[in-house]
mmCIF file of C-alpha atoms and ligand atoms in Angstrom:
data_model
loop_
_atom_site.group_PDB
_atom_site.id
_atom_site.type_symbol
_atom_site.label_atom_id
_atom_site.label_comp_id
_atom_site.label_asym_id
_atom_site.label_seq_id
_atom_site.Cartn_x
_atom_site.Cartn_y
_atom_site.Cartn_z
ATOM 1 C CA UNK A 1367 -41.371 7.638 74.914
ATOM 2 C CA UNK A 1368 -37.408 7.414 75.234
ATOM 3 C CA UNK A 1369 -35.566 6.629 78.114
ATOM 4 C CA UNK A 1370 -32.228 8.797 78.440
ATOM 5 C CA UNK A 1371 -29.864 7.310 81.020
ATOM 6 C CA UNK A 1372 -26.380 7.699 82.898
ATOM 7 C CA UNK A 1373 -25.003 4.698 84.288
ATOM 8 C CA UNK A 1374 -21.573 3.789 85.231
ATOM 9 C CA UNK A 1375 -21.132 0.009 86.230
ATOM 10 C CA UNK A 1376 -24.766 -0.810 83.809
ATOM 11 C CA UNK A 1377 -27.591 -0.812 86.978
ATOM 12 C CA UNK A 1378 -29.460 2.066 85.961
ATOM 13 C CA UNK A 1379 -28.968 0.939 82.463
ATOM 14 C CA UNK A 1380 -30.550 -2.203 82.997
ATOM 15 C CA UNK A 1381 -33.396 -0.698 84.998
ATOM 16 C CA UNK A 1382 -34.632 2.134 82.451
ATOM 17 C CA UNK A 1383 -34.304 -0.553 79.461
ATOM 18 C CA UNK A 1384 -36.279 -2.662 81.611
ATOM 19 C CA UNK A 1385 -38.626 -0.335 82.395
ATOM 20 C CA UNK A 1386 -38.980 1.364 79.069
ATOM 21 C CA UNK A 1387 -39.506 -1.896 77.575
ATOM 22 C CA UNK A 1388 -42.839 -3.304 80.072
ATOM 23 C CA UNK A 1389 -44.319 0.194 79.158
ATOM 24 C CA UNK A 1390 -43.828 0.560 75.652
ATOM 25 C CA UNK A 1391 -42.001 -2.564 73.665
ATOM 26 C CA UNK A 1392 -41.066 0.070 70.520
ATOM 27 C CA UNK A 1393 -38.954 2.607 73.000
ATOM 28 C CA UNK A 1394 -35.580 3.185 72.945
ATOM 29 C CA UNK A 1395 -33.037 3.947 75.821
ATOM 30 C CA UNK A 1396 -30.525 5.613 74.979
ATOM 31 C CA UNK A 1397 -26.851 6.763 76.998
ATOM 32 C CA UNK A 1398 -26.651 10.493 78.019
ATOM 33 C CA UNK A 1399 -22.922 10.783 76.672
ATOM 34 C CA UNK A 1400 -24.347 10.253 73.191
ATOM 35 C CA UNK A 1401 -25.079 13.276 70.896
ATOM 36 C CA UNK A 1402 -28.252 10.606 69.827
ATOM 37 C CA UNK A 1403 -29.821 11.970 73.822
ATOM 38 C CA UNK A 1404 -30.510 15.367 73.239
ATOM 39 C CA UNK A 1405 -31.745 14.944 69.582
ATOM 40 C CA UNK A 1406 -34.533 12.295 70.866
ATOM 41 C CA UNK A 1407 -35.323 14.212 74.131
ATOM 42 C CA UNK A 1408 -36.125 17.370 71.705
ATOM 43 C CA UNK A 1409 -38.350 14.692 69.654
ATOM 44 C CA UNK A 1410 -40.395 12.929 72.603
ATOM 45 C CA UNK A 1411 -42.764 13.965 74.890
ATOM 46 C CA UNK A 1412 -42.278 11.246 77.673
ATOM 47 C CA UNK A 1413 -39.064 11.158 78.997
ATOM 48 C CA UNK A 1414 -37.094 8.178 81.305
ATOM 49 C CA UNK A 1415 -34.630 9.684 82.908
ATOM 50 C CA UNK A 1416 -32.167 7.520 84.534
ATOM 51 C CA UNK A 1417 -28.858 7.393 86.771
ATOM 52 C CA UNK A 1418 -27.210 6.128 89.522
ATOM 53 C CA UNK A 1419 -27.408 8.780 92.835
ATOM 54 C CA UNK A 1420 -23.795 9.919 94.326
ATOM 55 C CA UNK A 1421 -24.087 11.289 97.524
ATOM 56 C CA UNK A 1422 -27.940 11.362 97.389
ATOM 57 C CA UNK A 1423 -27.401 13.883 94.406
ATOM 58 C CA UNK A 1424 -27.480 13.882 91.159
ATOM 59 C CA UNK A 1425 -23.806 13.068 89.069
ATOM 60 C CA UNK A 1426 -22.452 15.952 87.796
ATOM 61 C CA UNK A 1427 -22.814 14.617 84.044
ATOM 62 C CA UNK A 1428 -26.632 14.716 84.413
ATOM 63 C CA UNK A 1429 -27.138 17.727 85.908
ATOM 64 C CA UNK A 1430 -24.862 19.304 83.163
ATOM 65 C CA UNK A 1431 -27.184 17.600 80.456
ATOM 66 C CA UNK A 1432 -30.063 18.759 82.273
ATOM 67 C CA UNK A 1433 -28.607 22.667 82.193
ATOM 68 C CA UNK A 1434 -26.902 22.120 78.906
ATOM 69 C CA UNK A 1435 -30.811 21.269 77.475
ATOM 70 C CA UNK A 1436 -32.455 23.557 79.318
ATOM 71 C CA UNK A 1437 -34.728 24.985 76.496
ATOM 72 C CA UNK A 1438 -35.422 21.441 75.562
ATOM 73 C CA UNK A 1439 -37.367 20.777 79.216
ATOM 74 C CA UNK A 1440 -40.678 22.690 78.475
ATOM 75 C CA UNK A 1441 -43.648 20.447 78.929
ATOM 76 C CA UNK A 1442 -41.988 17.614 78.897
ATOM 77 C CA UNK A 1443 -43.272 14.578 80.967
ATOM 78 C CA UNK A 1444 -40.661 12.826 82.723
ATOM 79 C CA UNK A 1445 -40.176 9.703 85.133
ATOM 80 C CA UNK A 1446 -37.053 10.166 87.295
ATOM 81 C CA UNK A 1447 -35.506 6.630 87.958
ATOM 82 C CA UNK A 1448 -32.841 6.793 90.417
ATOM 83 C CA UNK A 1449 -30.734 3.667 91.399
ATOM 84 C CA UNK A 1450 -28.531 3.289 94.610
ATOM 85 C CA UNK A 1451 -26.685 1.119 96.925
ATOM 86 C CA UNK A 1452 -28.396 1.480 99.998
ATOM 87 C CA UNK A 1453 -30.137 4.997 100.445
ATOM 88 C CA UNK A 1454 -31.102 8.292 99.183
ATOM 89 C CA UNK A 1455 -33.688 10.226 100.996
ATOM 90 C CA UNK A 1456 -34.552 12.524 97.643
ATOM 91 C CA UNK A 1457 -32.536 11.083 94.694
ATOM 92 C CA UNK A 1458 -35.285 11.378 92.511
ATOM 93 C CA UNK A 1459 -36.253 14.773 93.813
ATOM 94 C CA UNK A 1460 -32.938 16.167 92.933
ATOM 95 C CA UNK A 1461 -33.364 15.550 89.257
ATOM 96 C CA UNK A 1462 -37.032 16.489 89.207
ATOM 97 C CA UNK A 1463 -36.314 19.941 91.200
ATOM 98 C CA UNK A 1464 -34.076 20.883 88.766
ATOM 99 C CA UNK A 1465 -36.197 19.649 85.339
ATOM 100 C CA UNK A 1466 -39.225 21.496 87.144
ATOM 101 C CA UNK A 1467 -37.239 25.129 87.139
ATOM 102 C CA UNK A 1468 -36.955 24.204 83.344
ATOM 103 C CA UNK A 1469 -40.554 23.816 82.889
ATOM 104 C CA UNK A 1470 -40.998 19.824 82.876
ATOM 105 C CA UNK A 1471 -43.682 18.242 84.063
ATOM 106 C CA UNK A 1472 -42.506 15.683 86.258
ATOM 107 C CA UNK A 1473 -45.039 12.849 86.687
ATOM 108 C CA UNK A 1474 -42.783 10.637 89.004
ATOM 109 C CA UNK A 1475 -40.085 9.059 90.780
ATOM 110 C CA UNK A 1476 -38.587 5.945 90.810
ATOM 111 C CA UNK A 1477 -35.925 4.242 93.450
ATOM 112 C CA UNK A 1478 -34.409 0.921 92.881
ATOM 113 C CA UNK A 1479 -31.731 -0.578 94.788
ATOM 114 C CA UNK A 1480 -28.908 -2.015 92.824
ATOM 115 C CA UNK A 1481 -25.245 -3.676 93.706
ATOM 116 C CA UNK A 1482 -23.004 -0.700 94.751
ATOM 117 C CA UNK A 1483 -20.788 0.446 91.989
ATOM 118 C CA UNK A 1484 -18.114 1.239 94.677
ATOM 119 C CA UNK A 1485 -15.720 -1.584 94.474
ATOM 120 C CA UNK A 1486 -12.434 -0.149 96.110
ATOM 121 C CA UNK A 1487 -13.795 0.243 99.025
ATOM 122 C CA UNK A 1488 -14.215 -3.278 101.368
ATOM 123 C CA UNK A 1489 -16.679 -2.281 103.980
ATOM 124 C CA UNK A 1490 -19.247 -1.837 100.860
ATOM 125 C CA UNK A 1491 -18.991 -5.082 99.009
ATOM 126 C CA UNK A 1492 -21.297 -8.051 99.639
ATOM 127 C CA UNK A 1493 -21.626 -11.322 98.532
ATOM 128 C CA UNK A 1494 -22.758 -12.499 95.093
ATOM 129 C CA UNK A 1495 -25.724 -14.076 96.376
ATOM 130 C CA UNK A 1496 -26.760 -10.958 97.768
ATOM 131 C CA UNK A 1497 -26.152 -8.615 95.532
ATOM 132 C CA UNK A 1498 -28.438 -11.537 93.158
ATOM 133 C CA UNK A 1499 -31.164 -10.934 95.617
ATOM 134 C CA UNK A 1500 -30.570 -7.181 95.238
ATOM 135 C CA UNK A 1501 -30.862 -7.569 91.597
ATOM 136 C CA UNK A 1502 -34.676 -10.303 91.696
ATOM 137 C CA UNK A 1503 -35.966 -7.573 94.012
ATOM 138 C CA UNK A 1504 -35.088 -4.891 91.443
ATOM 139 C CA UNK A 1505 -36.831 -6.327 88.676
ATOM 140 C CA UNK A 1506 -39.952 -7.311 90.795
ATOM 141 C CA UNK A 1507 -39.992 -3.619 91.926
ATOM 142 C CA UNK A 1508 -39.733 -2.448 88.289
ATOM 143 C CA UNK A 1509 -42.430 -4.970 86.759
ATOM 144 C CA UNK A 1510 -45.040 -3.591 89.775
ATOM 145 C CA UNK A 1511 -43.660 0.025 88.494
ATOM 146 C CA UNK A 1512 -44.972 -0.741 85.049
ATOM 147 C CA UNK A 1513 -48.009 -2.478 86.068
ATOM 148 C CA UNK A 1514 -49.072 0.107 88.143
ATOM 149 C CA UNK A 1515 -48.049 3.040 85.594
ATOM 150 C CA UNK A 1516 -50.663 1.171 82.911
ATOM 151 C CA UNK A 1517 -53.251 1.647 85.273
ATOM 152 C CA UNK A 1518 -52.220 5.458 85.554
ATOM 153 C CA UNK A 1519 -50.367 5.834 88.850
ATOM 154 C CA UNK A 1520 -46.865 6.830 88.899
ATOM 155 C CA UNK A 1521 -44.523 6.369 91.565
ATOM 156 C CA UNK A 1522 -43.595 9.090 93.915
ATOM 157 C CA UNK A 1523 -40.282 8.255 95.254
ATOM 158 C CA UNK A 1524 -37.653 10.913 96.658
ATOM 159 C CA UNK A 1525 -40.427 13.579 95.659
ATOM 160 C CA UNK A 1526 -41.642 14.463 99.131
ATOM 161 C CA UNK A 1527 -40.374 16.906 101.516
ATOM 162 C CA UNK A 1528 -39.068 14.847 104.467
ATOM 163 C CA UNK A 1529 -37.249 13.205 101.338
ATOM 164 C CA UNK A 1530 -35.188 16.079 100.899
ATOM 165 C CA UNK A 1531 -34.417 16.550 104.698
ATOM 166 C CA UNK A 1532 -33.227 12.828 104.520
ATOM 167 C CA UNK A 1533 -31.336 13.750 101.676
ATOM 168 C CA UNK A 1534 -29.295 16.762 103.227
ATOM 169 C CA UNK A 1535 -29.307 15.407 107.153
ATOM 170 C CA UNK A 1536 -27.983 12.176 105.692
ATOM 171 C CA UNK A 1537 -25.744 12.525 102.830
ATOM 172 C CA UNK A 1538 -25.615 16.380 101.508
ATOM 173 C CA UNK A 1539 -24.725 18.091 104.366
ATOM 174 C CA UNK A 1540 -21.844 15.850 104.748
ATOM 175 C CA UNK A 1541 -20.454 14.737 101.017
ATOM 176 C CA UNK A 1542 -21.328 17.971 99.272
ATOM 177 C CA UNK A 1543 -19.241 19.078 96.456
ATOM 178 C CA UNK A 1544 -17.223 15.407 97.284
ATOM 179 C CA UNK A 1545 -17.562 14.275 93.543
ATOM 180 C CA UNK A 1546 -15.906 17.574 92.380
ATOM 181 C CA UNK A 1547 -12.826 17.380 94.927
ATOM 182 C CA UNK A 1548 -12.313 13.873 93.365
ATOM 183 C CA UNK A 1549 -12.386 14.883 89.393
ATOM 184 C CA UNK A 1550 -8.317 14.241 89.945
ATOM 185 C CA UNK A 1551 -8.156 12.456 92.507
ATOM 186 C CA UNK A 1552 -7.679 8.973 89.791
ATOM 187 C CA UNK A 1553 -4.882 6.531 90.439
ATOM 188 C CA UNK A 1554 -3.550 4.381 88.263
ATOM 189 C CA UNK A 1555 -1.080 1.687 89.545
ATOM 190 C CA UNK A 1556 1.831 0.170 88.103
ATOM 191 C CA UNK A 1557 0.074 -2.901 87.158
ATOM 192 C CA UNK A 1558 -2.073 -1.238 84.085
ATOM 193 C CA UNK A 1559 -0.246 -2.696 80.637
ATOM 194 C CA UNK A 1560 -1.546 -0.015 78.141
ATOM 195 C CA UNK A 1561 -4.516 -2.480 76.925
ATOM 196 C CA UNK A 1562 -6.557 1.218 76.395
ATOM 197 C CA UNK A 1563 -9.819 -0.536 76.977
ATOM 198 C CA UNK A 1564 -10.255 2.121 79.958
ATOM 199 C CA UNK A 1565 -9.575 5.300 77.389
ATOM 200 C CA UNK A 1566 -12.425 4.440 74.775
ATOM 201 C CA UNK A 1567 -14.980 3.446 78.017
ATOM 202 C CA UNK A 1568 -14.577 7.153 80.011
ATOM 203 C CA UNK A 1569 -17.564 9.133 79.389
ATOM 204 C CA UNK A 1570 -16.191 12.192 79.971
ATOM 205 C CA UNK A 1571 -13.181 11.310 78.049
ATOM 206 C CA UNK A 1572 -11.036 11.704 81.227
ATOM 207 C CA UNK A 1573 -8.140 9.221 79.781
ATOM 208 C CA UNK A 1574 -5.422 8.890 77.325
ATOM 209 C CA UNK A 1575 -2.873 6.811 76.765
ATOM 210 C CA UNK A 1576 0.652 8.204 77.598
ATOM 211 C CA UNK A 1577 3.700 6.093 76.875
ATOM 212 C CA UNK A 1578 2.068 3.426 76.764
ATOM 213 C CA UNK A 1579 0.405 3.595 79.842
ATOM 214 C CA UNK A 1580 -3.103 5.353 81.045
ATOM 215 C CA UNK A 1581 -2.919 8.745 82.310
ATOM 216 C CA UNK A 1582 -6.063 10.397 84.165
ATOM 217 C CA UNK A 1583 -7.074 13.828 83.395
ATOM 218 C CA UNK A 1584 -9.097 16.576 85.892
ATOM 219 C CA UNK A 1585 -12.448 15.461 84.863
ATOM 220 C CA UNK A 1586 -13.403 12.006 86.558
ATOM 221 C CA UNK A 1587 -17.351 12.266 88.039
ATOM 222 C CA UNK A 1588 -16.551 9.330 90.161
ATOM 223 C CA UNK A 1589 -18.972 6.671 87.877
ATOM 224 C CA UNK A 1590 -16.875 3.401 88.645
ATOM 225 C CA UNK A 1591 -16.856 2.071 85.019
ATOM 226 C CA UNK A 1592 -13.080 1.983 84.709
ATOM 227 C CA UNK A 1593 -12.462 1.074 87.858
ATOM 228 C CA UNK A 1594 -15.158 -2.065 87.321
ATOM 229 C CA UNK A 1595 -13.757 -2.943 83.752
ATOM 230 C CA UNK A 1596 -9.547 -2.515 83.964
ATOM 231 C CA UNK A 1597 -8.906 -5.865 83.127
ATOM 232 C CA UNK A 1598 -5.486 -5.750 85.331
ATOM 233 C CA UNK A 1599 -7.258 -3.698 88.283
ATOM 234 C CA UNK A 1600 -4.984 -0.831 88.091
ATOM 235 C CA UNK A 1601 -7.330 1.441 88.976
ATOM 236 C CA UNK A 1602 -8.776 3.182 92.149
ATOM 237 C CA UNK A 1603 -10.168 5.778 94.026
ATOM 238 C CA UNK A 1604 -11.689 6.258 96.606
ATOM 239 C CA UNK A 1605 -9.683 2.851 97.862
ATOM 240 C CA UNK A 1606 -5.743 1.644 97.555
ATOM 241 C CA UNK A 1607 -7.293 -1.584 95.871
ATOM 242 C CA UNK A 1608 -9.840 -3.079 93.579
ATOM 243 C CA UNK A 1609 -11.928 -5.481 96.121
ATOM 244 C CA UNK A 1610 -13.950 -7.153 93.744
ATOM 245 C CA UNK A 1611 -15.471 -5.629 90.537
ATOM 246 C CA UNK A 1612 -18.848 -5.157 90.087
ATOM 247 C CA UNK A 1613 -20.736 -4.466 86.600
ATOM 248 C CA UNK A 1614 -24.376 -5.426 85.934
ATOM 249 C CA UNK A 1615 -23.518 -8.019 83.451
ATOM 250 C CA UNK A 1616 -21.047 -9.667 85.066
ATOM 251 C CA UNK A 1617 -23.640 -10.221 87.985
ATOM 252 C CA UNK A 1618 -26.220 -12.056 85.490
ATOM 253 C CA UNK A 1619 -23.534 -13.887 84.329
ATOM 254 C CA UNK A 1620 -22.049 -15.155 87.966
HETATM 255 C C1 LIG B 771 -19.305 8.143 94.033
HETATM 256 C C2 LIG B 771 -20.493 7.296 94.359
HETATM 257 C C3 LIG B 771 -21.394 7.722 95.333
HETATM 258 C C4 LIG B 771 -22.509 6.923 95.645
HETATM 259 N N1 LIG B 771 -23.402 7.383 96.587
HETATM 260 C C5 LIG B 771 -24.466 6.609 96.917
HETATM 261 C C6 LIG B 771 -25.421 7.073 97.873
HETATM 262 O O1 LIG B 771 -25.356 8.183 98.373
HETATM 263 N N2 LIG B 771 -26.414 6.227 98.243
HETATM 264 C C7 LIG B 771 -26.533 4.977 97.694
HETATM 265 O O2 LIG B 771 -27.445 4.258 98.075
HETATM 266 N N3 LIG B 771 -25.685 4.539 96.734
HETATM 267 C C8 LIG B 771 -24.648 5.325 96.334
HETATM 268 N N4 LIG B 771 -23.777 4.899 95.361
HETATM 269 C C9 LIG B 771 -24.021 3.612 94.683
HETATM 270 C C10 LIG B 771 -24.645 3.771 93.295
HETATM 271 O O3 LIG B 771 -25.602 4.800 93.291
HETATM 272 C C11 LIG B 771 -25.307 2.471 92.848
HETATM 273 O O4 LIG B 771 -24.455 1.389 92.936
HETATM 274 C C12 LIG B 771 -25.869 2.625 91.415
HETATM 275 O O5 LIG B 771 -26.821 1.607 91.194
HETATM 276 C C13 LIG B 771 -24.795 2.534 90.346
HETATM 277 O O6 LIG B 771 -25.429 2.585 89.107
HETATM 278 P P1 LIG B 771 -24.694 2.506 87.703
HETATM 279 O O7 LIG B 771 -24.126 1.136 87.557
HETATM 280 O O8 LIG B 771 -25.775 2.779 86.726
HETATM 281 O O9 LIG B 771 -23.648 3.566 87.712
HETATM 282 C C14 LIG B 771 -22.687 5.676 95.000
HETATM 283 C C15 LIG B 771 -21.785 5.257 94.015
HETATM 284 C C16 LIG B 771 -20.702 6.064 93.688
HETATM 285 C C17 LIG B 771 -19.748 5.602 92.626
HETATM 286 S S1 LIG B 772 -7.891 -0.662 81.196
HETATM 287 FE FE1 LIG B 772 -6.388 -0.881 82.851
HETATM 288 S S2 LIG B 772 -4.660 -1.930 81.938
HETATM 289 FE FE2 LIG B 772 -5.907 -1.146 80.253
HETATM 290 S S3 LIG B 772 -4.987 0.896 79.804
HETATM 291 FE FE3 LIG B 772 -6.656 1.237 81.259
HETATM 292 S S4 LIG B 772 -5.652 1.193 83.289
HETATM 293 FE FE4 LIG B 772 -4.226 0.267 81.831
HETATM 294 S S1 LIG B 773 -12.158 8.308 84.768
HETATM 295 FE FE1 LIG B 773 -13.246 6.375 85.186
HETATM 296 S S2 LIG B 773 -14.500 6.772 87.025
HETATM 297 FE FE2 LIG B 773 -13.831 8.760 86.182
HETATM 298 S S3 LIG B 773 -15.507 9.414 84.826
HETATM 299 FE FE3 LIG B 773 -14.022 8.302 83.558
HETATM 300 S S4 LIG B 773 -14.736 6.152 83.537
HETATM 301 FE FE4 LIG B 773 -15.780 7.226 85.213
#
């Protein structure tokens, strides 16, 4: 068993080492934007695959590691784990539509609802205390997961049909193709000081530094981690400003 994951602000990170960990205490989880990920995939036969849902789809880095592997898919069991703010009709069945065309057998699907990585935008933060609440009910949700897969039953979240009508009616038909009209749509304000911390963090190696300043590239997929980390909030956007940022371990720690 390995669990392969995508996560921007460290939600669905937490939640497939979690996970991996109640079902089998000697597997790994390891980060998608590692050349490590496609090695172990090739090697296992039960596969965690984890990431946070963007417009009730999956982020364009996963789907391209699910294409880019293709040949890799055959037979493979996997558990989709998909984590989000508030909703997402199919978020697991997006992933698991797509690994079934490559053969996988998909044996599950798993929604958790985490803080929302979206911290430019005020009408979508909460409270600490909530967002603490968010996090207890997460890992009681998780630990029944576990329990219950032991005993043979998977979870079938997002896999049903009227999940994918809630997916489209709800989010889809609205935000789709959103994440690509944003790949350079990146601001960075005035008030960054060249630290660099944001260059080594992109995964999709989206920014540089440029006179001693960041510069963004075309290739941002919208995951929040630079926005969440920039230690002088300097970056946005979807919003003008940083509200409050939000990573997992900064919530454990608060
Ligand atoms: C661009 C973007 C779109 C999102 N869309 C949704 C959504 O449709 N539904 C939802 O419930 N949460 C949505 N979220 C929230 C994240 O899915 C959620 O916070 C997730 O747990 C973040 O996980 P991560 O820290 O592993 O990246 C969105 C977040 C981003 C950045
Ligand atoms: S982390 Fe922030 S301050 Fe540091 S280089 Fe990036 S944008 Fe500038
Ligand atoms: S530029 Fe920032 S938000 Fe965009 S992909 Fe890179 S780390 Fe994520």
């Amino acid at each position: 068993m390995v669990g392969i994951y995508f996560s921007g602000t460290g939600n669905t990170k937490h939640c497939v080492e979690k996970l991996i960990h109640l079902l089998d205490g000697t597997a790994r989880a390891v980060p998608m934007e590692q050349k490590e990920a496609a090695d172990l995939l090739w090697e296992e036969d039960f596969i965690v695959l984890g990431y946070p849902v963007q417009y009730s789809n999956v982020p364009v880095m996963v789907r391209d590691f699910i294409q880019s592997n293709s040949g890799l898919w055959k037979s493979k069991n996997v558990l989709c784990v998909a984590t989000m703010a508030l909703f997402s009709g199919d978020g697991a069945g997006c992933a698991a539509r797509l690994l079934e065309k490559f053969g996988a057998n998909v044996l599950g699907g798993l929604h958790i609802r985490m803080p929302d990585s979206i911290c430019d935008v005020k009408l979508l933060k909460t409270s600490v205390e909530k967002n603490q609440r968010i996090l207890r009910a997460a890992d009681r949700k998780i630990e029944n997961c576990a329990e219950k897969i032991g005993r043979g039953k998977y979870p079938k979240d997002g896999l049903y049909f009227y999940d994918r009508i809630a997916g489209f009616v709800s989010q889809r038909l609205w935000f789709y193709g959103k994440t690509k009209n944003y790949s350079d749509k990146l601001k960075i304000s005035m008030d960054c000081t060249g630290c660099g911390l944001c260059t080594g963090l992109c995964p999709m190696g989206n920014l540089t530094l440029e006179n001693g300043r960041a510069a963004a590239g075309s290739r941002c997929t919208m995951c929040y981690r630079c926005i969440s980390s920039c230690p002088s909030q300097a970056i946005t956007l979807l919003g003008k400003t940083v509200i409050k940022q939000g990573r997992y371990e900064k919530y454990v720690k608060e």
